[in-house]
CSV table of C-alpha atoms in Angstrom, one decimal:
chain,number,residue,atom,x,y,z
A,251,UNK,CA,-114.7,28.0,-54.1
A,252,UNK,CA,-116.4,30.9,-52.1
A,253,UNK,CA,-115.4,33.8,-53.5
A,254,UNK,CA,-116.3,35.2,-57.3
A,255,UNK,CA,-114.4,35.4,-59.8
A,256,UNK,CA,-112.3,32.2,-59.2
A,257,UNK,CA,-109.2,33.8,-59.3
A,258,UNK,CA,-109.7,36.4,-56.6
A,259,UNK,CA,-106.9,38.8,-56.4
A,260,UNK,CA,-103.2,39.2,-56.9
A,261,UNK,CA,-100.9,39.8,-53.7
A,262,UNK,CA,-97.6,41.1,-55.0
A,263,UNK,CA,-94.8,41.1,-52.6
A,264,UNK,CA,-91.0,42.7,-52.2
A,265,UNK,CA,-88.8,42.6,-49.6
A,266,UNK,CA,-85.2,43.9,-49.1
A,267,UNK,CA,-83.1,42.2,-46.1
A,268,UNK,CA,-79.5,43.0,-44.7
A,269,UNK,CA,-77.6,41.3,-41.9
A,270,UNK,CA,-79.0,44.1,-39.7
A,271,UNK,CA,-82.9,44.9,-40.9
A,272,UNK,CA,-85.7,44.1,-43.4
A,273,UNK,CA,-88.0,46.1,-45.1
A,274,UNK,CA,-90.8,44.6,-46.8
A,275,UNK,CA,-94.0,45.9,-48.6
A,276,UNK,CA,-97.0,43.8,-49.9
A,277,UNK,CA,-100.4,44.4,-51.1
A,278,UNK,CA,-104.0,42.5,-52.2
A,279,UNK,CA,-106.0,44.0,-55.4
A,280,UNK,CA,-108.8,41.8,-55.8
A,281,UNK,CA,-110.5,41.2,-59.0
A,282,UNK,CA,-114.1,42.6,-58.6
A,283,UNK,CA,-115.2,45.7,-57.0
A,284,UNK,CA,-115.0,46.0,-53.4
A,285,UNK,CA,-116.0,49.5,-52.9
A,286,UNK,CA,-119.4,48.8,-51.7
A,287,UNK,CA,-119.4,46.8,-48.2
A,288,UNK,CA,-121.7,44.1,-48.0
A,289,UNK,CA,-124.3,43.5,-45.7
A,290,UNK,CA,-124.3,41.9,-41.9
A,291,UNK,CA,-126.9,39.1,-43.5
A,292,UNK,CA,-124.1,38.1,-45.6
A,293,UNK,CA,-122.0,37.2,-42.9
A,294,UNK,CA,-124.9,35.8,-40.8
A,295,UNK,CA,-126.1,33.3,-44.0
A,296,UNK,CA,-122.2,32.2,-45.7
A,297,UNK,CA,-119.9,32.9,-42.8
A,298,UNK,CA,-116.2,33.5,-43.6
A,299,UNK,CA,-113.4,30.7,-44.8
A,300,UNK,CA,-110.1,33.1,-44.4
A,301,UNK,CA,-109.3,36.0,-41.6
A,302,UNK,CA,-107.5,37.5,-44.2
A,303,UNK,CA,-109.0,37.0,-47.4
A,304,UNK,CA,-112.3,36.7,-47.5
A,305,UNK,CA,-115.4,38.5,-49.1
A,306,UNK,CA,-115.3,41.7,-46.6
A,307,UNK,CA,-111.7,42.7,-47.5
A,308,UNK,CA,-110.8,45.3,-49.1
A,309,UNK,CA,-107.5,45.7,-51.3
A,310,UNK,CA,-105.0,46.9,-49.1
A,311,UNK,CA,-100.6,47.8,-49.2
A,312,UNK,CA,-98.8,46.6,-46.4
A,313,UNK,CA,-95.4,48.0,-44.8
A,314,UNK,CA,-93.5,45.9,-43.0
A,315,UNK,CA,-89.7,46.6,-41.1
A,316,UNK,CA,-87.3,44.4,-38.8
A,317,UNK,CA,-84.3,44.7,-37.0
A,318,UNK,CA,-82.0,41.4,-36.7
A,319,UNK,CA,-81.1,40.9,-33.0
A,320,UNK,CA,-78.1,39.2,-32.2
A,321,UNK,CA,-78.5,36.1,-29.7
A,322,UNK,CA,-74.9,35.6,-30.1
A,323,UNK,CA,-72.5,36.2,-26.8
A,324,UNK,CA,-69.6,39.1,-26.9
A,325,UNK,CA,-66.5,37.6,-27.2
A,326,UNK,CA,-64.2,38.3,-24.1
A,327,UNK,CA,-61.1,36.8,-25.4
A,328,UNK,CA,-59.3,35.9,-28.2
A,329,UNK,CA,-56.1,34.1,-28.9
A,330,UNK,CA,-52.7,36.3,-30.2
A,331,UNK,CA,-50.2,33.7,-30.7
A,332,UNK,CA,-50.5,29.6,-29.5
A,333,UNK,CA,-46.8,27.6,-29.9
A,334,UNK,CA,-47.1,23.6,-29.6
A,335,UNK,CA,-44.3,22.5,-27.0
A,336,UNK,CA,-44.2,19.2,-27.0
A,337,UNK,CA,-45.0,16.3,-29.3
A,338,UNK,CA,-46.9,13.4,-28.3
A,339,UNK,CA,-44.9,10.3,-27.1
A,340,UNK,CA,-48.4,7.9,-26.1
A,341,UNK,CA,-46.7,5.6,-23.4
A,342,UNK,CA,-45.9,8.5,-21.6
A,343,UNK,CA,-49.2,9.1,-20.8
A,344,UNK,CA,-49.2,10.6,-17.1
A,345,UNK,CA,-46.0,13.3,-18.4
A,346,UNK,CA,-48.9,15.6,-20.3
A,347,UNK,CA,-51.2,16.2,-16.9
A,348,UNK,CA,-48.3,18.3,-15.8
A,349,UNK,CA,-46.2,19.3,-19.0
A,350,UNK,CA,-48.2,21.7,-21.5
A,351,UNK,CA,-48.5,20.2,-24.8
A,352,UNK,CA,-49.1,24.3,-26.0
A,353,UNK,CA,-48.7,27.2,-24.9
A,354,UNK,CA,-51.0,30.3,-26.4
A,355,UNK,CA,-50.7,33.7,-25.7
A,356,UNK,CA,-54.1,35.0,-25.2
A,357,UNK,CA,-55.8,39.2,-24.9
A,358,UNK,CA,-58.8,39.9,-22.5
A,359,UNK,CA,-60.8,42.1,-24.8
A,360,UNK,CA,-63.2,43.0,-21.6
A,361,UNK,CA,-63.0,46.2,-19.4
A,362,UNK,CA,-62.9,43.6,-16.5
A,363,UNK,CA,-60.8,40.7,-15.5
A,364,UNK,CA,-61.4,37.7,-16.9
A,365,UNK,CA,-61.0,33.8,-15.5
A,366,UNK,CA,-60.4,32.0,-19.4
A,367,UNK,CA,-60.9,27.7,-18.8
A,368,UNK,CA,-59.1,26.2,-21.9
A,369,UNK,CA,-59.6,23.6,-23.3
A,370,UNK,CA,-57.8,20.9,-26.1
A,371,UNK,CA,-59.4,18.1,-28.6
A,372,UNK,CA,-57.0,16.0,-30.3
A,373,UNK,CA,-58.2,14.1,-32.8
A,374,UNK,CA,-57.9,10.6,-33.1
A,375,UNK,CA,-56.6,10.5,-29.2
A,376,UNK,CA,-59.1,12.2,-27.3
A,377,UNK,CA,-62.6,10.9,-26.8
A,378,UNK,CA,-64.3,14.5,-25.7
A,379,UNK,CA,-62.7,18.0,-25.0
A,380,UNK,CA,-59.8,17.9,-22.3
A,381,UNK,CA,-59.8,21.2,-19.7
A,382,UNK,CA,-56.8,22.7,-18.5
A,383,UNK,CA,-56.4,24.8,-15.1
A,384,UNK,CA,-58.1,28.1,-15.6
A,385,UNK,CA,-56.3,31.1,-16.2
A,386,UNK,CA,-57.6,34.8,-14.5
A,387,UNK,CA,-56.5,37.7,-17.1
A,388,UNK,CA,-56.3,41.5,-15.8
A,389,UNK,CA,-58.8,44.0,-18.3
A,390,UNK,CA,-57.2,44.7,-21.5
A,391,UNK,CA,-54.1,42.6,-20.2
A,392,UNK,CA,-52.3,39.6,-22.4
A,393,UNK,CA,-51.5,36.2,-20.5
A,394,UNK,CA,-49.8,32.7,-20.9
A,395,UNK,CA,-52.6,30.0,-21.3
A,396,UNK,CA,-51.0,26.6,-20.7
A,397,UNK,CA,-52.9,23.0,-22.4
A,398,UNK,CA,-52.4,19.8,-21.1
A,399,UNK,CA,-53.9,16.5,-22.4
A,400,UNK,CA,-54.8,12.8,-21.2
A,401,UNK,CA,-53.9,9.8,-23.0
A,402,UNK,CA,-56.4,7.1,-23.3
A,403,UNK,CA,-54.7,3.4,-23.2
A,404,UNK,CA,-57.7,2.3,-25.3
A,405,UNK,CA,-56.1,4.9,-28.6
A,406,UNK,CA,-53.3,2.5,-29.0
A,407,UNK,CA,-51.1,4.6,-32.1
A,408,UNK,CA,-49.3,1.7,-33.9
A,409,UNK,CA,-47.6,4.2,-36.4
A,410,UNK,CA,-46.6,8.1,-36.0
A,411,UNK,CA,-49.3,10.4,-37.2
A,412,UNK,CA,-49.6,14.1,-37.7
A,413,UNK,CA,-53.1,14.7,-36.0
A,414,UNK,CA,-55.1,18.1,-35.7
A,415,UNK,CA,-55.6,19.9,-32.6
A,416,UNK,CA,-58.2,22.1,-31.5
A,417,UNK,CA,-57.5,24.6,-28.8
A,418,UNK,CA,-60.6,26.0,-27.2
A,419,UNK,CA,-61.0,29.1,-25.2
A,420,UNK,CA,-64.1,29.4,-22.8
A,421,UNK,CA,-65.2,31.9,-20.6
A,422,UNK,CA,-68.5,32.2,-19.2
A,423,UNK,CA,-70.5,31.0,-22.7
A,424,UNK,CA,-71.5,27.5,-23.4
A,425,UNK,CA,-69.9,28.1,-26.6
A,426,UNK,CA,-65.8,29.1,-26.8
A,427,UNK,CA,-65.2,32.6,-27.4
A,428,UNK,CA,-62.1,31.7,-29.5
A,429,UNK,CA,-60.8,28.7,-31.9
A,430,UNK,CA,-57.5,27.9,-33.4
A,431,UNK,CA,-56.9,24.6,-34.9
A,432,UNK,CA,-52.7,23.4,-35.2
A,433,UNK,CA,-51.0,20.3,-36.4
A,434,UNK,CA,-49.6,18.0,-33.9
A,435,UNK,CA,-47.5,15.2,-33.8
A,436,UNK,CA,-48.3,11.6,-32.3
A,437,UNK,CA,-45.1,9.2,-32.1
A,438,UNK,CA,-46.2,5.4,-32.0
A,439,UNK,CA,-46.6,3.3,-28.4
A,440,UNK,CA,-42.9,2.7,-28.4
A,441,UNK,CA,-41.5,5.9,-29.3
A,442,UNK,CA,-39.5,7.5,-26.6
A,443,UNK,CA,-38.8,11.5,-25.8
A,444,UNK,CA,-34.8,9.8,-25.0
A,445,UNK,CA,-35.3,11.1,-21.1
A,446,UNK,CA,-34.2,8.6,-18.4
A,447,UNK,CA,-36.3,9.0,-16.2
A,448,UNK,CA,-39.6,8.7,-18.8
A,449,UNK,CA,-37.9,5.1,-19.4
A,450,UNK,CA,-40.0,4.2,-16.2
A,451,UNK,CA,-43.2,4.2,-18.5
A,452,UNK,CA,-42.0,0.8,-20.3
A,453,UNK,CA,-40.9,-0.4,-17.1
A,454,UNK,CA,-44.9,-0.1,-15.6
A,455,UNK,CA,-46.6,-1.2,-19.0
A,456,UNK,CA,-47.2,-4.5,-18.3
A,457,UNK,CA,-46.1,-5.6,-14.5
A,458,UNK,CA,-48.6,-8.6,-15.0
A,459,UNK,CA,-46.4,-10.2,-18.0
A,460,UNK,CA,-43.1,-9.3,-16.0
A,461,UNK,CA,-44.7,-10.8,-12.9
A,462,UNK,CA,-45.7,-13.8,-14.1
A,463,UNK,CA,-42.5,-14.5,-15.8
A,464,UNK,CA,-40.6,-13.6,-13.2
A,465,UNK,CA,-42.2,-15.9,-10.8
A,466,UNK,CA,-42.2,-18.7,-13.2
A,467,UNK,CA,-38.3,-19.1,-13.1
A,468,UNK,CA,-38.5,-18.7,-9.0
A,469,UNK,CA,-40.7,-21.8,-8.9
A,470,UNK,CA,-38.6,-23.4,-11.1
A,471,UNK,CA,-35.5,-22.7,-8.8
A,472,UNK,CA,-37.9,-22.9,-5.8
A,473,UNK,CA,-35.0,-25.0,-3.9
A,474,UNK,CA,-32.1,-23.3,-4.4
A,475,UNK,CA,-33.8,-19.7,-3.2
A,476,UNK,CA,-35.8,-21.4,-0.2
A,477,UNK,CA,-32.1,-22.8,0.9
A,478,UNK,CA,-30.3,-19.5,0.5
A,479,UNK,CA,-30.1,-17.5,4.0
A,480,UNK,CA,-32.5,-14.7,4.5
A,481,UNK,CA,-30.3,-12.1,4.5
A,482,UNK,CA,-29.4,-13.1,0.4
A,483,UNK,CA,-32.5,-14.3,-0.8
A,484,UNK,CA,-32.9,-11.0,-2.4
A,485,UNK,CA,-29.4,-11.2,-4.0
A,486,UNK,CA,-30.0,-15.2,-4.8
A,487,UNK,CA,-33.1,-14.2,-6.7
A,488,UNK,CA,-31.9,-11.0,-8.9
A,489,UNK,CA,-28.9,-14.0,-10.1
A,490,UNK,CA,-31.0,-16.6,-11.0
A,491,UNK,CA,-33.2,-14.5,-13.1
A,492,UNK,CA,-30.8,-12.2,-14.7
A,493,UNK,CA,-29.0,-16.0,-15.2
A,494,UNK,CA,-32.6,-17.2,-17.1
A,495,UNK,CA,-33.1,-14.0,-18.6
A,496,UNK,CA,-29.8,-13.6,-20.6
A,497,UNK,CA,-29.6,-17.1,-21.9
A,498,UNK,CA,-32.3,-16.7,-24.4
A,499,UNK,CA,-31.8,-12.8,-25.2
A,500,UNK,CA,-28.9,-11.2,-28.3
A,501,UNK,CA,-28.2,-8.2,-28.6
A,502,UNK,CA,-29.2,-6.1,-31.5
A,503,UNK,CA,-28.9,-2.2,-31.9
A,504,UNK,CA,-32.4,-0.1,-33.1
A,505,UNK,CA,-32.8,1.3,-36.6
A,506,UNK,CA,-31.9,4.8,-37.2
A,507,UNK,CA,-35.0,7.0,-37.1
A,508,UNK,CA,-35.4,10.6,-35.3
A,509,UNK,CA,-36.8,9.0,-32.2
A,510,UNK,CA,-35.6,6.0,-29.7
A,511,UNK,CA,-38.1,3.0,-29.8
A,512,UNK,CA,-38.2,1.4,-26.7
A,513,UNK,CA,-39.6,-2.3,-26.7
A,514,UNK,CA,-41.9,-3.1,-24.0
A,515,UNK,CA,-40.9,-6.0,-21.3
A,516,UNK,CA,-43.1,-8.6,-23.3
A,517,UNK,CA,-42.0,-7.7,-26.8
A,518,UNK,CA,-38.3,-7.8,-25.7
A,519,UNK,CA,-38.9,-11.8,-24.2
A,520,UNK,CA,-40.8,-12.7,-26.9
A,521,UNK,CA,-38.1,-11.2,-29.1
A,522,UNK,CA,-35.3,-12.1,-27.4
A,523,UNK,CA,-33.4,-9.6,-28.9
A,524,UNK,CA,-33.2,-5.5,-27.9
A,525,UNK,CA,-30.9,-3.3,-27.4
A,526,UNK,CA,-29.3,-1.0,-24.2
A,527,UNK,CA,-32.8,0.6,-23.3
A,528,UNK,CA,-34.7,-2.2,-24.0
A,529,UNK,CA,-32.7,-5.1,-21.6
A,530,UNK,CA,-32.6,-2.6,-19.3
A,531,UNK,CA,-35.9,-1.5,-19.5
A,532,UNK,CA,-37.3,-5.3,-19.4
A,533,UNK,CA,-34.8,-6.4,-17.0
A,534,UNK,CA,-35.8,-3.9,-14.0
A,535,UNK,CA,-39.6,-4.6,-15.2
A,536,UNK,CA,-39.0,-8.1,-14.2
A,537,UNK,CA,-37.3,-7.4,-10.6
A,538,UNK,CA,-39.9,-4.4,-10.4
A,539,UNK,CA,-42.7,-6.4,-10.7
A,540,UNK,CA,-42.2,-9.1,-8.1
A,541,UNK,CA,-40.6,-6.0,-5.5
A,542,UNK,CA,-37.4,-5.7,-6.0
A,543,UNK,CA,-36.6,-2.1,-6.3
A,544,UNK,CA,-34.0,-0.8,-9.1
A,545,UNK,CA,-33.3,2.4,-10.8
A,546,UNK,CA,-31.8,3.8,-13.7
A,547,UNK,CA,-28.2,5.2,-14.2
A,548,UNK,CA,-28.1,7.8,-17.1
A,549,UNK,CA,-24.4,8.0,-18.4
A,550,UNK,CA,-24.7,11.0,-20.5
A,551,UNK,CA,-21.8,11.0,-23.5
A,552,UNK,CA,-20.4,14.4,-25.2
A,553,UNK,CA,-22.3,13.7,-27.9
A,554,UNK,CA,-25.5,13.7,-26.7
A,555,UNK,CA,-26.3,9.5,-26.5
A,556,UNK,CA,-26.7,8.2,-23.6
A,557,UNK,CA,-26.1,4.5,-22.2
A,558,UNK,CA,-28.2,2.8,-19.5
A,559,UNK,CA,-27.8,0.4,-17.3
A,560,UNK,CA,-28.9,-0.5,-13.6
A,561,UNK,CA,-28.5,-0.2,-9.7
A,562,UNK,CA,-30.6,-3.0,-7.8
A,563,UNK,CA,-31.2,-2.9,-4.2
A,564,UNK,CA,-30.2,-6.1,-3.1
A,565,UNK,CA,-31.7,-4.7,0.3
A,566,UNK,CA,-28.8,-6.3,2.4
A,567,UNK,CA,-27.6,-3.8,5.2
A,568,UNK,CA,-24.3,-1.7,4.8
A,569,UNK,CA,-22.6,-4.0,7.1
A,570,UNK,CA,-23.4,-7.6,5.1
A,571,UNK,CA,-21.5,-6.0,2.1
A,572,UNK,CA,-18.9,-9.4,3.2
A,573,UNK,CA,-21.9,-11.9,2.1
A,574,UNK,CA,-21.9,-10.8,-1.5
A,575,UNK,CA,-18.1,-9.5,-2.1
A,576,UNK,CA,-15.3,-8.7,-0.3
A,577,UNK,CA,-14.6,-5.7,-3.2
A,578,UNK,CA,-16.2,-2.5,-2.1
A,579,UNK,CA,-15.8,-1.0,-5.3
A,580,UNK,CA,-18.5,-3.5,-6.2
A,581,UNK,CA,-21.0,-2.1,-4.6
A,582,UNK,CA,-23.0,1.1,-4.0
A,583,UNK,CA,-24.7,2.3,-0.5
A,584,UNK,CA,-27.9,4.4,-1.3
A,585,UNK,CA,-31.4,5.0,0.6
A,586,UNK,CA,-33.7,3.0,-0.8
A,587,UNK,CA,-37.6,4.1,-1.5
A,588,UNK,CA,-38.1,4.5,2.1
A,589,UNK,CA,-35.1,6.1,3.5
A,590,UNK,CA,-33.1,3.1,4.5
A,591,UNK,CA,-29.4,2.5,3.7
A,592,UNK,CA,-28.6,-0.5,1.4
A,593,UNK,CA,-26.7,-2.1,-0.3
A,594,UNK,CA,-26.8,-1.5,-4.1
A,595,UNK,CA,-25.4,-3.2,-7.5
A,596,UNK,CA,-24.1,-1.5,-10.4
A,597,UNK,CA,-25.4,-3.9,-13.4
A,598,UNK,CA,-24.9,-4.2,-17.1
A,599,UNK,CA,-27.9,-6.1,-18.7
A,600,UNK,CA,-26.0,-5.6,-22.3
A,601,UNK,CA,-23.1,-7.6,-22.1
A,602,UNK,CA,-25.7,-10.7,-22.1
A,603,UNK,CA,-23.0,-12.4,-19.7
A,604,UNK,CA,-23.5,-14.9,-16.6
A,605,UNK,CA,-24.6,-12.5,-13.1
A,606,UNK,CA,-20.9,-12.1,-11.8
A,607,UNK,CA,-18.9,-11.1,-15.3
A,608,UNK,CA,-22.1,-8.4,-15.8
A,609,UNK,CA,-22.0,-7.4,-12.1
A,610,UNK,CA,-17.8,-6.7,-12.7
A,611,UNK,CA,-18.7,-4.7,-16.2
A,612,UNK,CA,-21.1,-2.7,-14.6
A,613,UNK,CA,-19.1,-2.3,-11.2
A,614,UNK,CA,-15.9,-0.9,-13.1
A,615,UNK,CA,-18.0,1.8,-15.0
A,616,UNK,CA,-19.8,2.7,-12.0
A,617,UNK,CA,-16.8,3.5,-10.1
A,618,UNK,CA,-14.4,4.6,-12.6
A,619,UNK,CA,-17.2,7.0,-14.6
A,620,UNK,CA,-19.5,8.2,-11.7
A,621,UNK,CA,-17.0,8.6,-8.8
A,622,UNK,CA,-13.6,8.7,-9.5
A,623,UNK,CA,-14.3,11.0,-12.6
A,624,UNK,CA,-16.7,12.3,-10.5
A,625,UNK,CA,-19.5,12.2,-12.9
A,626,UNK,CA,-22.3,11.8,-10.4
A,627,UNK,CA,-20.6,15.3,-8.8
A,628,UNK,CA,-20.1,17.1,-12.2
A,629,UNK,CA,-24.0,15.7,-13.7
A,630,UNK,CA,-22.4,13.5,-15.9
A,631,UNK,CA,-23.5,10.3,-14.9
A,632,UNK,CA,-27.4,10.7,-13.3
A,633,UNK,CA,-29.1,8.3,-11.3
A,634,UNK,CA,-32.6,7.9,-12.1
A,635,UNK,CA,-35.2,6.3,-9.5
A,636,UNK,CA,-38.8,5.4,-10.5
C-alpha cells in the first residue's frame, strides 16, 4: 500500500538450533533500486508505516547467534536402589507413621552434605504428597532414606489392588531432584498383617456401634446389674453380655486366601457368625467400648497359626478372688492400664458357650499352656494389651 512495486522484497531466512546454541542468518533484497537515498522531504510529506521496512531501507544480511541457558536446578541426589517393605493393610492406619512402607538407598552427588526431605504419593490412597523425616547425607556418601505414609479413612479399599507409588526426593528445589515410581500392594479394609497386637485396630473401628449395643443389653438387664454388689458389677456385666452376645452368634472358620480377614465388631453382630479373631475381636470391642479393659492372648502354634482369645479385668482386688471362684487356677492377677493389681479372666469367645463353661475352657488353656508349660516364660503364649 505504501511502498512501489507491490510486492516489495523477499526476506529469506535459515537457522540452525541445537540443545546448546543457534545460529541464524537472514536478509531483505527489495525489488527496486535503493542505491540512491531519498530526500528528508520525503519523510517530512509521507512519514513511515514500518521501523523495519519501509522506504529508507536498504537491503541488508543479518547474523544472528544464541546460547540456551539452563534454568533448570543441579541435581544433588539421586536414588541407587529403593526396596518396598511393607504392604498396605488400610485399617491399620496409624502402623505406617512409624513403620517404613520403603526403604531407598540414596547417593549425595554434592561436594557438601546434604539434608534430602522424601517424600511418597500413592495413588488411589493418598490425597497430596506425604513427607517423611529428613535425612542429612555426608558429600559423596550413600544413606538409608526411610518413607512412611498416612491412611485416609475417607479411601475406604473394598477389594485388594496393586496401586503405583511415587517416591520423591527433594532437597532445596521446589521440584524433586529424583523420581522412581514402584508397584505396591493395598489389601482390602478387613485384611490383616496376622500380628496380635494390630488386632486392636478392629477393636477401635467402630466404639460407637459396640457402645451402643453394649449398653442396650445393660438397660435391658438394668435390675439385675443395679442389684449386684459393687465390688462385682464389673464381673455381673462382662456375663450378661458375653450371655446376649453368644446366643445369636455360630461359628464359621474364614476362606483360604494369603491374608486373614478380620470382620469388624458391626459386621460380626450383623452376621452373627465369625470365627476365632473375629468373636474375639468384637467381643473385647463391646467390653472396650463401655470401659471395661481387656487384652489379647496370642497362643502361637508350631506351625505358625495362631489362636486368640481374651483376659478381662474384672477390676476386683487380688483379695476378692472368693467372690467370683474359689479356683485360683481360674483366675489371673495382672496390673491393669494404670498400674493396679487385679483380678483377670482367661476367656474363650469361640466355644459360643454360656459365661461359666467359656470361662472353665479358657481357664484350663491359660494355666496348662501359658504357665505350667511355661509358655508365657519360653514366648510361646504372648499377652497382648491395647
Amino acid at each position: 500500500r505504501y511502498q512501489f512495486p507491490f510486492i516489495a522484497g523477499l526476506q529469506p531466512f535459515v537457522s540452525i538450533s541445537t540443545h546448546l546454541f543457534n545460529i541464524s542468518i537472514s536478509g531483505i533484497k527489495y525489488m527496486n533500486d535503493r542505491s540512491k537515498p531519498l530526500p528528508l522531504s520525503e519523510l517530512v510529506s509521507n512519514g513511515i508505516h514500518s521501523l523495519m521496512n519501509n522506504q529508507f531501507s536498504y537491503d541488508r544480511i543479518n547474523l544472528g547467534a544464541s546460547i540456551a541457558l539452563s534454568f533448570i536446578p543441579e541435581k544433588n541426589v539421586r536414588f541407587i536402589d529403593l526396596e518396598i517393605k511393607e504392604q498396605i493393610f488400610p485399617t491399620l492406619e496409624e502402623k505406617y507413621l512409624d513403620t517404613p512402607v520403603a526403604v531407598a538407598k540414596v547417593v549425595n552427588l554434592a561436594d557438601k552434605p546434604i539434608s534430602v526431605k522424601p517424600a511418597l504419593f500413592i495413588h488411589s490412597l493418598n490425597d497430596e504428597l506425604v513427607y517423611s523425616p529428613s535425612v542429612t547425607i555426608p558429600a559423596k556418601d550413600t544413606s538409608e532414606v526411610k518413607y512412611f505414609t498416612t491412611i485416609h479413612p475417607h479411601h475406604p479399599i473394598v477389594k485388594s489392588e496393586i496401586a503405583e507409588a511415587d517416591f520423591y526426593l527433594y532437597t532445596s528445589n521446589s521440584d524433586p531432584d529424583d523420581m522412581i515410581q514402584k508397584p505396591l500392594l493395598i489389601n482390602d479394609i478387613n485384611s490383616w498383617d496376622g500380628v496380635v497386637a494390630n488386632l486392636s485396630y478392629f477393636v477401635k473401628h467402630d466404639y460407637d456401634f459396640s457402645s451402643a449395643y453394649s449398653k442396650s443389653i445393660f438397660n435391658r438387664n438394668k435390675e439385675s446389674i443395679d442389684s449386684t454388689a459393687v465390688e462385682l458389677k464389673v464381673f455381673q456385666k462382662v456375663k450378661i453380655l458375653f450371655n446376649e452376645f453368644a446366643k445369636n452368634m455360630v461359628y464359621v472358620s474364614d476362606p483360604r486366601a494369603n491374608v486373614e480377614h478380620i470382620q469388624f465388631p458391626n459386621e460380626t453382630i450383623k452376621l452373627k457368625g465369625g470365627d476365632c479373631d473375629d468373636f474375639s475381636v468384637c467381643f473385647s470391642s463391646l467390653l472396650e467400648s463401655v470401659g471395661i479393659e481387656t487384652a489379647f492372648v496370642d497362643y502361637k502354634n508350631d506351625d505358625g497359626v495362631s489362636h486368640v482369645n481374651l483376659l478381662i479385668n474384672t477390676e476386683l482386688k487380688p483379695g476378692y478372688s472368693m467372690l467370683i471362684t474359689n479356683n485360683d487356677k481360674k483366675f489371673f492377677v495382672r496390673k491393669n492400664s494404670g498400674g493396679i493389681d487385679q483380678i483377670w479372666i482367661p476367656f474363650e469367645t469361640t466355644s459360643l458357650n454360656d459365661f461359666g463353661t467359656d470361662w472353665s475352657v479358657a481357664s484350663e488353656k491359660f494355666e496348662k499352656e501359658a504357665l505350667e508349660q511355661l509358655g508365657l516364660a519360653k514366648g510361646k503364649v504372648v499377652i497382648v494389651d491395647f
